[in-house]
Amino acid sequence: MASLTVKKILKLGVLGFAIFSGWYVGSRLEFEDPFAPSLHFEGTYMTKEAVQEDPLKAISLTQEAAQLQYAAFASLIKILDQNGIDYWITCGTLLGAVRHEGIISYDDDVDIFIKDVDKKKLFALESNLKAVGLGIYQDRPSIKVYQLNGSQVRPKKKSFKIMDGLWFVRRKTERFPTIDVYPTKQENNLIVHANHRAKRNFSHKYYRVQDVFPLKYYQFGPLRVKGPNFPDFHLEKAYGPKWKEELVYAGTHIAGSDEKLVMPLTPELEKRLFRFGTP
């Protein structure tokens, strides 16, 4: 009996050390080139000089890239709907749907929220996703759904993945297109990120329960997608009171940037940046 207890203690100790060391070392092993060239942008590099020379060109997705993003999202939401997993668009995806009914051309991913209770159900659908050319993995702090044969947009980087209670080093490649899936939970009358890191990093991006349900449909390019019933409160919290009037750019997943760009939405700017809306 004593021997069994000692074994349990040792096992827990090893597991605890593995998890702690995995988190500690993993957070220091990750690397990426924030100014990597990208075939998905009209500009070659997301550098300060490129933004200053022609900000619209530097931050604008190509037409082909936008269509790839729509296609991947269409495949995902079909599976979610077929399996009873509620989702709603959020962040830049919601902003694009509300403001001009499509992808904002400087937004290189799709963002959705799901309920935390549906997280395990989503991972159980890995084979369904693979059948339509999509992969899935737990990133920090979101769940990444990506196109398996998508192009590599960042250098490979080391990070840690949990499997059967243990952490191990893996090689990971960021690919395009990607959908970020954020699990949420309800706290009092608010819907917030379930992941503590996401909750800390995106503390201004939350919803009031009464603003989300019942969900309603939005036109998003060629797609009809689910979103919050009343989006204005969330968009103002996330992007400020002038979210209808200003472009606020602070980098992309593909190319990165440390430049924050704020510009008024002139007719010319809208024409160039909002060309991926409803045909």
Short mmCIF file of C-alpha atoms in Angstrom, two decimals, residues 38-45 56-63:
data_model
loop_
_atom_site.label_atom_id
_atom_site.label_comp_id
_atom_site.label_asym_id
_atom_site.label_seq_id
_atom_site.Cartn_x
_atom_site.Cartn_y
_atom_site.Cartn_z
CA SER A 38 4.05 36.78 -47.84
CA LEU A 39 2.49 35.77 -51.14
CA HIS A 40 -0.92 36.55 -49.64
CA PHE A 41 -0.36 40.28 -49.42
CA GLU A 42 -0.03 42.77 -52.23
CA GLY A 43 2.95 44.21 -50.38
CA THR A 44 6.18 42.20 -50.07
CA TYR A 45 7.10 42.98 -46.47
CA LEU A 56 -3.05 50.31 -48.33
CA LYS A 57 -0.88 48.10 -50.51
CA ALA A 58 1.30 46.91 -47.65
CA ILE A 59 -1.60 45.64 -45.56
CA SER A 60 -3.96 44.36 -48.25
CA LEU A 61 -4.69 40.67 -48.88
CA THR A 62 -4.82 39.40 -52.44
CA GLN A 63 -8.12 38.33 -53.99
#
